[in-house]
Coordinates of C-alpha atoms and ligand atoms in Angstrom, one line a residue:
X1 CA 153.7 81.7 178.7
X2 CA 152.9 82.3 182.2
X3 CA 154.5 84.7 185.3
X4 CA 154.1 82.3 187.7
X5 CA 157.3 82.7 188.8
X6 CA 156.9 86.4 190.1
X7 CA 153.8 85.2 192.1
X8 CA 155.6 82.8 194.9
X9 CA 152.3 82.9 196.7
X10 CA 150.8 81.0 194.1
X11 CA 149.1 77.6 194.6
X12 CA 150.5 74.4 193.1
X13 CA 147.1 73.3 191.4
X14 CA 146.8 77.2 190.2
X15 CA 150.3 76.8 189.2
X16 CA 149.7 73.6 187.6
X17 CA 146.6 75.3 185.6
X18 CA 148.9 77.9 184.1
X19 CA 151.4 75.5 182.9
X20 CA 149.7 74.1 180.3
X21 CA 150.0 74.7 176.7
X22 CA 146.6 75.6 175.5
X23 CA 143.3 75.9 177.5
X24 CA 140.8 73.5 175.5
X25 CA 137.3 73.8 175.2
X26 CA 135.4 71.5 177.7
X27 CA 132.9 69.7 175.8
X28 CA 131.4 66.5 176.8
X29 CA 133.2 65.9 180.4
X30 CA 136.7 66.2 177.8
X31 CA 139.1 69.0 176.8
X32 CA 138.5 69.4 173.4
X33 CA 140.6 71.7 171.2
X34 CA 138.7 73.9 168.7
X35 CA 137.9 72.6 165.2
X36 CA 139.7 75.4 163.3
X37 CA 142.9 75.2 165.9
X38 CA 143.0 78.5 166.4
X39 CA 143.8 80.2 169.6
X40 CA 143.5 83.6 171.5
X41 CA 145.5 84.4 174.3
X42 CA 144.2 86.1 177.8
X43 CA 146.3 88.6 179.5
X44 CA 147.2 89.4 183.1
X45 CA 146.0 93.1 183.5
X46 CA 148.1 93.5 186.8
X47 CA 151.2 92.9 184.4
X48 CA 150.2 93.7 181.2
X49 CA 151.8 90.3 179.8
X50 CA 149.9 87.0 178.0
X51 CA 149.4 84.2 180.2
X52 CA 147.9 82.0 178.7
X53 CA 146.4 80.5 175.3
X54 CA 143.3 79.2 174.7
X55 CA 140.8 77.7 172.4
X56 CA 139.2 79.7 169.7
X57 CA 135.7 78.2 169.2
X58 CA 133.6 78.8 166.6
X59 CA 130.5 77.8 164.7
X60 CA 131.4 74.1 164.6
X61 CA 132.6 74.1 168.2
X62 CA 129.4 75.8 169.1
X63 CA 127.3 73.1 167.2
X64 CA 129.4 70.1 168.7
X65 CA 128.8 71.5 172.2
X66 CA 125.2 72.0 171.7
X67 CA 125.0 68.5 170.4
X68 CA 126.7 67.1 173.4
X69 CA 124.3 69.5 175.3
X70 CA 121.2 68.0 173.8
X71 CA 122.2 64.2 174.1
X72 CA 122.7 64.8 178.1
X73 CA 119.3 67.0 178.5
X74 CA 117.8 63.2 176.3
X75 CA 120.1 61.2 178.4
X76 CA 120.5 60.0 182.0
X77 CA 120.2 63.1 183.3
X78 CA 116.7 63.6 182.4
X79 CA 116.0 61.0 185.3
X80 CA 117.6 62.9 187.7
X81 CA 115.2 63.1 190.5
X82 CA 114.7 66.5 192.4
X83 CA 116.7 64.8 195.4
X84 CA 119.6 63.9 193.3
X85 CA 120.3 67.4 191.8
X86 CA 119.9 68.9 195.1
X87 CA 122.6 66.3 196.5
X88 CA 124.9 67.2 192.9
X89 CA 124.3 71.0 194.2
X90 CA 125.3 70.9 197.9
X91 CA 128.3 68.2 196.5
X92 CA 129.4 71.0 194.6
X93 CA 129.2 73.9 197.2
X94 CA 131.2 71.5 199.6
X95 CA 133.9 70.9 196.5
X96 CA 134.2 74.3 195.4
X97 CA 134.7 75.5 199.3
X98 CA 137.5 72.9 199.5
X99 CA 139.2 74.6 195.7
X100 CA 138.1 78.1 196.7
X101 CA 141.6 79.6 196.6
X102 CA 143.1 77.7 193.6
X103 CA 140.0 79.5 191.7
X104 CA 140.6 82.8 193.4
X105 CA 143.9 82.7 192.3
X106 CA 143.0 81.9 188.6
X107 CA 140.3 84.9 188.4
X108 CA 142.6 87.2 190.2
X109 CA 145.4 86.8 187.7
X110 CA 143.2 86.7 184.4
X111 CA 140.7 89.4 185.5
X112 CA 142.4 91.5 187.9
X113 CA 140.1 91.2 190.8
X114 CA 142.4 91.5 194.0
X115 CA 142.4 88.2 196.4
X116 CA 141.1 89.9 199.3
X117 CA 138.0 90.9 197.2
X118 CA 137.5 87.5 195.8
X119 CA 137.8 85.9 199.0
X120 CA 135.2 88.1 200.4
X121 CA 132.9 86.4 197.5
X122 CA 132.7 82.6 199.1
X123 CA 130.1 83.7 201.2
X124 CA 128.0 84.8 198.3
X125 CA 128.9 81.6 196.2
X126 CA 128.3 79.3 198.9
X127 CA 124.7 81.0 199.3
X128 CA 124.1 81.1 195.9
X129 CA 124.5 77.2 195.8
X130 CA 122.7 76.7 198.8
X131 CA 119.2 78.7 197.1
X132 CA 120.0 76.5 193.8
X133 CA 119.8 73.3 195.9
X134 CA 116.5 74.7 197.7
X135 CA 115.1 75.4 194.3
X136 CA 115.8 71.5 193.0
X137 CA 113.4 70.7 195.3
X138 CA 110.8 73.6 195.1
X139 CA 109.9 73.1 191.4
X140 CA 106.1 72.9 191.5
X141 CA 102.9 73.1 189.0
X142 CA 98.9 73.8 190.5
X143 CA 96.0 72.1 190.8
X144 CA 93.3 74.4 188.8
X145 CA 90.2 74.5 188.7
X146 CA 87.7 74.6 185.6
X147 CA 84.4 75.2 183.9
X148 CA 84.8 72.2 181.5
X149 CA 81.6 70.1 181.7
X150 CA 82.2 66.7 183.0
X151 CA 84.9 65.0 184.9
X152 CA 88.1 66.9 183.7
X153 CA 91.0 67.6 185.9
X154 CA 93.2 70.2 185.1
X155 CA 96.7 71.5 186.3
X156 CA 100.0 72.8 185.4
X157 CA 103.2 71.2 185.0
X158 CA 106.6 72.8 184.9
X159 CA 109.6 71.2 182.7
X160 CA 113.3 71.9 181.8
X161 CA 113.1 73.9 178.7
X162 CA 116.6 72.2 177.7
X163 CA 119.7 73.2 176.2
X164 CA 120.5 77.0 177.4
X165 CA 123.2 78.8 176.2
X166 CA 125.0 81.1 179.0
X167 CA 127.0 84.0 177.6
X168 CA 129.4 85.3 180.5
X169 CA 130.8 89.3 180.7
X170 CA 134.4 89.2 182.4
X171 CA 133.9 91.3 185.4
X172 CA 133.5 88.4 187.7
X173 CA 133.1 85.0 186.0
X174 CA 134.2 82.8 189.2
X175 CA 131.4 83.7 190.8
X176 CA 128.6 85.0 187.8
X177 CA 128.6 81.7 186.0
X178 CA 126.9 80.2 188.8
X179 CA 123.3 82.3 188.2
X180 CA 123.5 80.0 185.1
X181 CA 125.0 77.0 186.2
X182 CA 123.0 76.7 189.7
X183 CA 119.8 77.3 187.4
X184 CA 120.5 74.6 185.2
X185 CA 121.2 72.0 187.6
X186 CA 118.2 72.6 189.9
X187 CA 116.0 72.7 187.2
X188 CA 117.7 69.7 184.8
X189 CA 118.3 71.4 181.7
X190 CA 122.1 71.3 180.3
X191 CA 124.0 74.0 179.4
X192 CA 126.7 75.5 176.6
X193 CA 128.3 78.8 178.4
X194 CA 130.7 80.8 176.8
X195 CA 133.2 83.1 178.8
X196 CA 134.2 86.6 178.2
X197 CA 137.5 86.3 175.9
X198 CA 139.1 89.0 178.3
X199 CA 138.0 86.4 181.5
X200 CA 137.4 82.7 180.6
X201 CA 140.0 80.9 182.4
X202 CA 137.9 80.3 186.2
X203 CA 134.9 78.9 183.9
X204 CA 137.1 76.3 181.9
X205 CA 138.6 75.1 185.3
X206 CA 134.8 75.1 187.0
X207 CA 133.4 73.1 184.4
X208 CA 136.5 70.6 185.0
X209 CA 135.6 70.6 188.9
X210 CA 132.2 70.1 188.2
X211 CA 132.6 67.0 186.0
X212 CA 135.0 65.6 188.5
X213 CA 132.3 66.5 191.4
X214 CA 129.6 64.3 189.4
X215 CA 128.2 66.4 187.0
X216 CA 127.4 63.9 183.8
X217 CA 129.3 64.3 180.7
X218 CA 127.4 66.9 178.3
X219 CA 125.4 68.6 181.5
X220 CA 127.6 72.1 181.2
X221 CA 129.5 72.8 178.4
X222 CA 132.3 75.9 178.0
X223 CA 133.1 77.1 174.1
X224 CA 135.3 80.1 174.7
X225 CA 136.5 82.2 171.9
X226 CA 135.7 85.7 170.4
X227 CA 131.8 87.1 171.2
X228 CA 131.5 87.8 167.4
X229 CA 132.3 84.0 166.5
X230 CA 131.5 81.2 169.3
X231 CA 128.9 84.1 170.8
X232 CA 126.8 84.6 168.0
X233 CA 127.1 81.0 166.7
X234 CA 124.9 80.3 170.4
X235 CA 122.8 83.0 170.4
X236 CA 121.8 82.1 166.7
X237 CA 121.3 78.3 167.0
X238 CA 118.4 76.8 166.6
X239 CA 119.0 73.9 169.3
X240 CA 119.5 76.1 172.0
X241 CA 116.2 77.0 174.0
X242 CA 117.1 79.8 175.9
X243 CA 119.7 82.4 176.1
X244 CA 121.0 83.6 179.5
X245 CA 123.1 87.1 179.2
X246 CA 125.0 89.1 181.0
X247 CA 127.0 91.7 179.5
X248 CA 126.5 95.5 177.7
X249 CA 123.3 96.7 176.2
X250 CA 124.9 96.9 172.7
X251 CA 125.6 93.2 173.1
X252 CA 122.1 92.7 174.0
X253 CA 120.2 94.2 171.3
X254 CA 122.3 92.0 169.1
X255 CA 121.5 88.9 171.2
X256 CA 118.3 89.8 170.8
X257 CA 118.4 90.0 167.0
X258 CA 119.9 86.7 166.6
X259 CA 117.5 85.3 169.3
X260 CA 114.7 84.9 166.8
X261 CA 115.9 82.3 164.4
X262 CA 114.0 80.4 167.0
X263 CA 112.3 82.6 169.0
X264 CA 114.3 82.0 172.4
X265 CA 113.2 83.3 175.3
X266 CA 115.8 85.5 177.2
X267 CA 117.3 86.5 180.2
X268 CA 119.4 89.6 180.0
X269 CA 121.3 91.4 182.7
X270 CA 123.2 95.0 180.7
X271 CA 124.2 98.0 181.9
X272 CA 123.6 100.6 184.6
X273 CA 124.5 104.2 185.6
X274 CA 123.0 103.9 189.2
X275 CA 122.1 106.9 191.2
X276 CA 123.2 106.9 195.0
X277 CA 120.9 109.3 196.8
X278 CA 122.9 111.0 200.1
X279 CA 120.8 113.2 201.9
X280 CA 121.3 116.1 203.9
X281 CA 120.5 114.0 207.0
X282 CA 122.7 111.0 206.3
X283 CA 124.9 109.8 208.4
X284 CA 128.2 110.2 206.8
X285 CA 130.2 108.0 208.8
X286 CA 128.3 105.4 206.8
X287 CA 127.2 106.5 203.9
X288 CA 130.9 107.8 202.5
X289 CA 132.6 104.7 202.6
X290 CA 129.5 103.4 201.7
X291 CA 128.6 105.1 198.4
X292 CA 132.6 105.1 197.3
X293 CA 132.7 101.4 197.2
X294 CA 129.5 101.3 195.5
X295 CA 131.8 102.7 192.6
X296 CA 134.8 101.5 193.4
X297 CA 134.4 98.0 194.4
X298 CA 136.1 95.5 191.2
X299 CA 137.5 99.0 190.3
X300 CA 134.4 100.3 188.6
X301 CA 133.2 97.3 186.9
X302 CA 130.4 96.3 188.5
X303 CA 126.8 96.6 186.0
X304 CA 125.1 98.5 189.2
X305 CA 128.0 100.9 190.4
X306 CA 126.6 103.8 191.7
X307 CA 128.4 105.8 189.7
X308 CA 126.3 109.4 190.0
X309 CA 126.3 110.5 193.5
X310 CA 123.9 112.4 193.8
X311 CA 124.6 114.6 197.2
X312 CA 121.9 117.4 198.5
X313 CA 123.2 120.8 198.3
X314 CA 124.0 121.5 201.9
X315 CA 126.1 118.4 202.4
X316 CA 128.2 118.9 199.4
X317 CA 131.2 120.2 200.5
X318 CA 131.7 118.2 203.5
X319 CA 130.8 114.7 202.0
X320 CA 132.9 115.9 199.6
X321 CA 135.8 116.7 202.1
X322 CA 135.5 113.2 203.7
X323 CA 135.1 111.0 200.8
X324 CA 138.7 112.6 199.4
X325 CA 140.0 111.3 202.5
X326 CA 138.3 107.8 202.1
X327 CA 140.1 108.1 199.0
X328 CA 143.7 108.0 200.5
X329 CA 142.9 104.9 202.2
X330 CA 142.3 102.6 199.0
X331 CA 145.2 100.8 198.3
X332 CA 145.5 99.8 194.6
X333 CA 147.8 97.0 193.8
X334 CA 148.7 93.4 191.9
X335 CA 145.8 90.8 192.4
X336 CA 147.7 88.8 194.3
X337 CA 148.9 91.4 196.6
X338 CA 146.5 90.6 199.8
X339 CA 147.0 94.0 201.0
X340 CA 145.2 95.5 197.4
X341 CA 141.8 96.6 198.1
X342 CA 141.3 97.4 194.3
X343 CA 143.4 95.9 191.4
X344 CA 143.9 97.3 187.7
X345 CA 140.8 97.7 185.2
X346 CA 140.8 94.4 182.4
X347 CA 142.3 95.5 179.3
X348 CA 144.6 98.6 177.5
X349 CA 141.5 99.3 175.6
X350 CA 139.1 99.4 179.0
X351 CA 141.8 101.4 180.4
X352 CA 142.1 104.1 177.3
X353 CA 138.2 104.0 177.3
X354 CA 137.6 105.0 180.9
X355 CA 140.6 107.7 180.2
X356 CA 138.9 109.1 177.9
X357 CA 136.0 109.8 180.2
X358 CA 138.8 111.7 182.4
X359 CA 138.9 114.2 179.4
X360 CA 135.5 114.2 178.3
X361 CA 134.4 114.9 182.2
X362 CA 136.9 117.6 182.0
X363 CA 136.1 119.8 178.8
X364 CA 132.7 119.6 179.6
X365 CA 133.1 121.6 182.5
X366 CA 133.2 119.0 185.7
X367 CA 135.9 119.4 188.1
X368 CA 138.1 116.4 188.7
X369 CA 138.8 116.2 192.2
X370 CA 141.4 113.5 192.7
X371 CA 142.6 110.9 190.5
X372 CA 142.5 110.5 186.8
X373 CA 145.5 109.3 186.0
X374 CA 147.1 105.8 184.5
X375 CA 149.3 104.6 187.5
X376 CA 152.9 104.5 187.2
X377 CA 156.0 103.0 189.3
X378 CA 155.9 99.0 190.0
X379 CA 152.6 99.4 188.6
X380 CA 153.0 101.2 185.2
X381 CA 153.3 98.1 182.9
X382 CA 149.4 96.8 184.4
X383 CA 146.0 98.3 183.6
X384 CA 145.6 100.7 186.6
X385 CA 144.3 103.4 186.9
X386 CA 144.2 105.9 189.8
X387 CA 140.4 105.9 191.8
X388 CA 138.8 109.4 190.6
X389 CA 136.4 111.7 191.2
X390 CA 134.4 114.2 189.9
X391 CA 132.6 116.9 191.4
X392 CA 130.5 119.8 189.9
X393 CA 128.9 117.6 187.8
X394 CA 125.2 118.0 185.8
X395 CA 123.2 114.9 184.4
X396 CA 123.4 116.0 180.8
X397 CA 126.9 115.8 180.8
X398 CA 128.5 112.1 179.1
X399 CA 130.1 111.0 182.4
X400 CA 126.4 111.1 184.0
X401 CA 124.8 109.2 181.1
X402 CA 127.4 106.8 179.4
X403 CA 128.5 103.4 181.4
X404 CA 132.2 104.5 182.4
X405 CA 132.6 100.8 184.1
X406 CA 135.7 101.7 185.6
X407 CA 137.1 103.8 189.0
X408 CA 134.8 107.0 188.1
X409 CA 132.6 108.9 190.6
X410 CA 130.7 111.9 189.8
X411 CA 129.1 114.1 192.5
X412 CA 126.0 115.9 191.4
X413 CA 124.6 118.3 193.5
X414 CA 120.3 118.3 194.2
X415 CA 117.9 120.5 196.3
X416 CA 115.2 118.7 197.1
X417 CA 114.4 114.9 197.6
X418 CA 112.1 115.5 194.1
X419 CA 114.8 116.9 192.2
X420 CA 116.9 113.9 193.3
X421 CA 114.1 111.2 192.1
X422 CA 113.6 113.7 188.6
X423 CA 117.6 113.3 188.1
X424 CA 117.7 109.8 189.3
X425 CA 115.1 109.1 186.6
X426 CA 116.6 111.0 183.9
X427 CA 118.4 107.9 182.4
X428 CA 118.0 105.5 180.3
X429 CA 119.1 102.7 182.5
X430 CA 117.6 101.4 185.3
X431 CA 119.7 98.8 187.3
X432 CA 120.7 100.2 190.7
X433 CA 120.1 102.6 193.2
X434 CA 120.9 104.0 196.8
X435 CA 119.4 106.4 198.9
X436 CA 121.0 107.7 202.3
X437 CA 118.9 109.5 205.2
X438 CA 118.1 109.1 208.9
X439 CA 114.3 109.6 208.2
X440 CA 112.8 106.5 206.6
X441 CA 109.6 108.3 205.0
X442 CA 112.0 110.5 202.8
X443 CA 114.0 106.8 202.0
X444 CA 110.8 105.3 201.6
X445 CA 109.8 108.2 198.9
X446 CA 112.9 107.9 196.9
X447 CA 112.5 103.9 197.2
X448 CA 108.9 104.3 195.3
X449 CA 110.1 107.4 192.8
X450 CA 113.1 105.9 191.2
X451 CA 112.2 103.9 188.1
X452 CA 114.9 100.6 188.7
X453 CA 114.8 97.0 189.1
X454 CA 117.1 97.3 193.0
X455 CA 117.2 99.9 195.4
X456 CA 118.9 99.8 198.6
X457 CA 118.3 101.9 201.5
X458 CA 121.9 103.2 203.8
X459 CA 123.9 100.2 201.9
X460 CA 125.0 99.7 199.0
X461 CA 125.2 96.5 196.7
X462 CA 123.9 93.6 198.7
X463 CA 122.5 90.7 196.7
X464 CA 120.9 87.7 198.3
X465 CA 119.2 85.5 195.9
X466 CA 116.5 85.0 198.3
X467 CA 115.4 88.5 197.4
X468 CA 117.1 88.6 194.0
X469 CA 117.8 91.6 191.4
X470 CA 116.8 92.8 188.4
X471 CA 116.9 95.8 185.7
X472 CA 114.3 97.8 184.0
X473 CA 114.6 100.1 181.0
X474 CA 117.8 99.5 178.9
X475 CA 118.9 97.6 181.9
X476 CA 117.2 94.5 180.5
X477 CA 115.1 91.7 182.0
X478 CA 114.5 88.6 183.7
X479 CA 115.0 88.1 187.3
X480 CA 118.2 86.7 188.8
X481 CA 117.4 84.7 192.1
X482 CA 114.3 83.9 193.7
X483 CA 111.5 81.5 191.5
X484 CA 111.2 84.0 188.9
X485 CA 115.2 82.9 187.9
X486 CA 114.2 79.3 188.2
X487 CA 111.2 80.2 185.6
X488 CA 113.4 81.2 182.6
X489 CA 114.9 77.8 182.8
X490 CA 111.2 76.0 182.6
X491 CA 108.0 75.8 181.0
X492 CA 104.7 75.5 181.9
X493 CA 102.4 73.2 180.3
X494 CA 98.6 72.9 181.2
X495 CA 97.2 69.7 181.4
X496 CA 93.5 68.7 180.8
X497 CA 92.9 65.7 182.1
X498 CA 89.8 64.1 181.5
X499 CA 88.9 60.6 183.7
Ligands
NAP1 P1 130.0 92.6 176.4 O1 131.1 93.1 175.5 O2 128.6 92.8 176.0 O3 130.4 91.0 176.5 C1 129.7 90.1 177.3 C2 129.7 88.8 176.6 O4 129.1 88.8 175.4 C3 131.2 88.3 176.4 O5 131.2 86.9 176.6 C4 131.4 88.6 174.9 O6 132.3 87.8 174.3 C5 130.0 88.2 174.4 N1 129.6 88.8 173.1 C6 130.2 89.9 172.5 N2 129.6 90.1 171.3 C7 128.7 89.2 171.1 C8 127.7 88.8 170.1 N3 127.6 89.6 169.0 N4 126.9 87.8 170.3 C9 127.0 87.0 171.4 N5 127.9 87.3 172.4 C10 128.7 88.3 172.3 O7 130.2 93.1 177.8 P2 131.5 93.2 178.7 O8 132.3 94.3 178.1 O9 132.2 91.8 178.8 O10 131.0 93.5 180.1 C11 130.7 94.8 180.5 C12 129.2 95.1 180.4 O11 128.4 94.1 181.0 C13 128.8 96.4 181.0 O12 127.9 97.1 180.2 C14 128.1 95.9 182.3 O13 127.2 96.8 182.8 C15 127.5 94.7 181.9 N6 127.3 93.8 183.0 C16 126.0 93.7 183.5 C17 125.8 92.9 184.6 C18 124.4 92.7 185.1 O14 124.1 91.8 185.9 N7 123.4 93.5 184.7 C19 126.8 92.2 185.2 C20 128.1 92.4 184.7 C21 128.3 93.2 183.6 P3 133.8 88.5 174.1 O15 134.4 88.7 175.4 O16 134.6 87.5 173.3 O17 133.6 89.8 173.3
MG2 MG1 142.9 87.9 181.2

């Protein structure tokens, strides 16, 4: 069931990964199949064709992973000092820089991501591991004072909460699975994750590389199967302290729902519809390429795409003119086609979905501009879709206030810097955000008008967890990076200590 053969470049260990029969659940520091023995299969979206089966977990798989997770947060592990999980990080970062392109080769070919962009990811990886290591070792109560008569002592304590159940979208697993599993080792609390069905193939063969690096049996966890089974079943059991989530609002409010069986604390990263701000006095040569791969990087499915450009009136036609030509200059291609610079969206019914948006954008009156069109030739059996854009376009219209996630950029013409903020605002998301302009007082307005939990100032889409990002609004909450990530994954207890 694979197409290894058409991909000569292909590694031996990625090619030994795709040769085998079924993809188990990993529970335990084992492969594991599901209890029922059912199985899904994961497609390649360059090709169009299964390439692989895997386990369909499901409430009983969820419960003997969470079992598993509970013994090793009890076990061993619980006397991990701060040193030791710090060493197990930076073990890791080492191993994982070492197995870099066997992974890179098995998210390109079950999500779609081209190798060039993967590749361009270590760097991020390798940092986030690095700030999870610093964190082992930055875990830290206070020493309060009191008004309690007498000789009482007081201070706070921080704690692993303990078994936290990681639910993964499948936009980029290989590297977003690590906000959870970082955390989770810094901090000592175990994990169960399950993957996205569409993407789960780069967390199965982490959690193997993990064990194999050190990580004790039970520590992480990976139940894969459909959101509405093995999902749920998580987010709805009552051993599992806290949820971490990353996916779409919809699946959020649901998350949420189930969430109070036990009243679980939550971290939850949804959508966006991010407004990039070009002003009249940006400097194009920047800001163009700039604000197209804000929408275009991971062809459109990124939560904080930038996908309203919002471009003041004068400008219009000439960022217009040059970001057509940008245009020309993205190649789209197979994953493993190093020369790609964007690959195919995940899935037939991703692809029909963000079609859709072609024709919606169209009868309601926006001008599409280039683009819009399934790609056809050596490329017409995969999900791709040509890069399009929009212009002419108002924010009441659907493609300015539904998630497209996919190649869709709409340019939406503004006056002055207030009218930008008032449009920026006018959504009920708040992820993202850009703002382009030479004078830093009008950057430093639209910085402090726009109601969202990033903004970035002539760039577009860094993410350091040193500074971390976050969502407001139907964007959800809870920080990822800096000690405000680390804090979902502990709790605080106050100590009175009387001598
Ligand atoms: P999704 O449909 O919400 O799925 C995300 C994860 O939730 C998958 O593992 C899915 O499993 C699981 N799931 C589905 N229904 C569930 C349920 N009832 N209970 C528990 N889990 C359930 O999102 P997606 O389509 O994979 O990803 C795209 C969305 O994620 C976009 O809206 C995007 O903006 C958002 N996103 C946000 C961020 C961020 O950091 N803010 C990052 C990436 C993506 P199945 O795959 O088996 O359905
Ligand atoms: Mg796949």
């Amino acid at each position: 069931m694979t197409t290894i053969q058409q991909s000569p470049a292909l590694s031996e260990q990625a090619q030994n990964f795709w040769s085998r029969e079924v993809h188990h659940l990993f529970i335990d520091g084992q492969m594991v199949p599901a209890q029922s023995g059912k199985t899904l299969t994961t497609t390649n979206p360059s090709t169009g064709e299964p390439l692989a089966r895997f386990a369909s977990g499901g409430q009983a798989d969820v419960d003997h992973a969470v079992l598993a997770a509970r013994k090793a947060f009890n076990g061993p592990w619980s006397s991990w000092n701060p040193y030791e999980r710090q060493a197990l990080l930076m073990r890791i970062a080492d191993v994982l820089d070492h197995r870099f392109e066997e992974l890179i080769q098995i998210e390109a070919m079950d999500m779609g991501a081209p190798v060039s962009r993967l590749r361009n990811t270590k760097a991020s990886l390798m940092k986030m591991l690095a700030f999870f290591a610093s964190q082992a070792t930055s875990i830290s109560g206070e020493t309060l004072m009191n008004g309690i008569p007498g000789n009482v002592t007081t201070m706070t304590l921080k704690a692993p909460v303990g078994v936290i159940g990681g639910i993964i979208p499948w936009n980029g697993p290989l590297n977003s699975q690590f906000w959870i599993i970082g955390a989770v080792l810094a901090s000592g609390c175990t994990a169960v994750l399950k993957p996205a069905s569409e993407a789960s193939m780069s967390v199965l063969r982490v959690a193997e590389i993990l064990h194999e690096a050190g990580v004790p049996a039970g520590v992480i966890n990976v139940v894969t199967g459909s959101g509405r089974e093995a999902g749920n079943a998580l987010a709805a059991h009552h051993d599992v302290d806290r949820i971490a989530f990353t996916g779409s609002t919809e699946t959020g409010r649901r998350i949420i729902e189930a969430s109070t069986v036990n009243i679980k604390k939550l971290q939850l990263e949804l959508g966006g519809k991010s407004a990039d701000i070009i002003c009249a006095d940006a400097d194009l040569a920047k800001a163009v390429p700039g604000a197209a791969m804000g929408v275009f990087a991971n062809s459109g499915q990124i939560c904080f795409a930038g996908t309203r450009v919002l471009v003041q009136r004068p400008i219009v036609e000439e960022f217009t003119d040059r970001l057509l030509a940008f245009m020309k200059t993205l190649r789209v291609g197979h994953s493993l086609d190093s020369a790609a610079a964007l690959g195919p969206v995940i899935s037939q019914p991703q692809l029909d979905t963000v079609l859709s948006y072609i024709d919606i954008g169209r009868n309601e009156g926006a001008e599409l501009l280039c683009g819009g069109k399934r790609m056809g030739n050596e490329l017409r059996n995969g999900y791709f879709m040509e890069p399009s854009v929009f212009g002419g376009v108002t924010n009441e219209m659907r493609i300015a206030r539904e998630e497209i996630f996919g190649p869709v950029l709409s340019i939406l013409p503004f006056d002055d810097v207030d009218e930008a903020i008032a449009i920026a605002n006018d959504s009920e998301y708040g992820l993202g955000g850009a703002v382009w302009s030479q004078n830093l007082s009008t950057a430093l307005r639209v910085v402090q008008g726009v109601h969202t939990g990033t903004m970035w100032v002539n760039c577009y889409g860094y993410i350091d967890p040193l500074v971390g990002f976050s969502g407001t609004k139907l964007s959800g909450y809870g920080s990822k990076g800096t000690a405000a990530h680390m804090d979902t994954y502990l709790y605080t207890k106050s100590v009175y200590l009387q001598l």
